[in-house]
CSV table of C-alpha atoms in Angstrom, one decimal:
chain,number,residue,atom,x,y,z
O,21,MET,CA,-10.2,-10.4,-1.8
O,22,LYS,CA,-8.6,-11.5,-5.1
O,23,PHE,CA,-5.0,-10.5,-5.7
O,24,GLU,CA,-3.6,-10.0,-9.2
O,25,TYR,CA,-0.1,-8.8,-10.1
O,26,ASP,CA,2.5,-8.8,-12.8
O,27,GLU,CA,5.5,-11.0,-12.0
O,28,ASN,CA,7.9,-8.5,-13.6
O,29,LYS,CA,6.5,-5.7,-11.4
O,30,ASN,CA,6.6,-8.0,-8.4
O,31,GLN,CA,10.4,-8.6,-9.0
O,32,ILE,CA,11.1,-4.9,-9.4
O,33,HIS,CA,9.1,-4.0,-6.3
O,34,LYS,CA,10.8,-6.8,-4.3
O,35,GLU,CA,14.3,-5.5,-5.3
O,36,LYS,CA,13.3,-1.8,-4.6
O,37,HIS,CA,11.3,-2.2,-1.4
O,38,GLY,CA,12.1,-5.7,-0.2
O,39,ILE,CA,8.4,-6.6,-0.2
O,40,ASP,CA,7.1,-9.6,-2.3
O,41,PHE,CA,3.5,-9.4,-3.5
O,42,VAL,CA,3.1,-13.1,-2.7
O,43,ASP,CA,4.1,-12.5,0.9
O,44,THR,CA,1.8,-9.5,1.1
O,45,GLU,CA,-1.1,-11.5,-0.2
O,46,LYS,CA,-0.6,-14.2,2.4
O,47,ASN,CA,-0.3,-11.6,5.2
O,48,MET,CA,-3.3,-9.7,4.2
O,49,LYS,CA,-5.4,-12.8,4.5
O,50,LYS,CA,-4.0,-13.5,8.0
O,51,ILE,CA,-4.7,-10.2,9.7
O,52,THR,CA,-7.9,-8.5,10.6
O,53,ALA,CA,-8.5,-4.7,10.6
O,54,LYS,CA,-8.6,-4.7,14.4
O,55,GLU,CA,-5.3,-6.5,14.7
O,56,PHE,CA,-3.8,-4.2,12.1
O,57,ASP,CA,-5.0,-1.1,13.9
O,58,LYS,CA,-3.6,-2.4,17.2
O,59,LYS,CA,-0.2,-3.1,15.6
O,60,PHE,CA,-0.1,0.4,14.1
O,61,ASP,CA,-1.2,2.1,17.4
O,62,ASN,CA,1.6,0.2,19.2
O,63,GLY,CA,4.2,1.4,16.8
O,64,GLU,CA,4.9,-2.1,15.4
O,65,ASP,CA,6.2,-2.6,11.9
O,66,ILE,CA,3.2,-3.0,9.7
O,67,ASN,CA,4.9,-2.9,6.3
O,68,GLU,CA,4.5,-6.7,5.9
O,69,HIS,CA,0.7,-6.3,6.2
O,70,LEU,CA,0.3,-3.5,3.6
O,71,ASN,CA,-0.8,-4.0,0.0
O,72,PHE,CA,1.2,-1.6,-2.2
O,73,SER,CA,-0.1,-3.0,-5.5
O,74,SER,CA,-3.0,-0.5,-5.6
O,75,ALA,CA,-1.1,2.4,-4.2
O,76,ILE,CA,-0.4,5.5,-6.3
O,77,ARG,CA,2.7,7.6,-6.3
O,78,LEU,CA,2.3,11.2,-5.3
O,79,LYS,CA,4.0,12.4,-8.5
O,80,ASP,CA,1.0,10.7,-10.3
O,81,VAL,CA,-1.4,13.0,-8.6
O,82,LYS,CA,-2.1,16.4,-10.1
O,83,LYS,CA,-2.6,19.4,-7.8
O,84,LEU,CA,-6.0,21.0,-8.2
O,85,LYS,CA,-6.0,24.7,-8.7
O,86,THR,CA,-8.1,26.5,-6.1
O,87,TYR,CA,-9.2,30.0,-6.1
O,88,LYS,CA,-11.7,32.3,-4.5
O,89,LYS,CA,-14.4,34.0,-6.5
O,90,GLN,CA,-14.6,37.7,-6.2
O,91,TYR,CA,-18.2,38.9,-5.8
């Protein structure tokens, strides 16, 4: 998997969340899905293994309007 990121965004993210994209990239290459799942299931801290660079913020998501049709 190829990782790309903006260094300015990396610095902001590092200051805000304490997670460096460089460290995240290294960790993502080290851990398999089975290992990740096991850590998660055991309640271990998995933040260092997560890649937040492609995550979206909930405020960026628009709620879809749902309605029932009257027949």
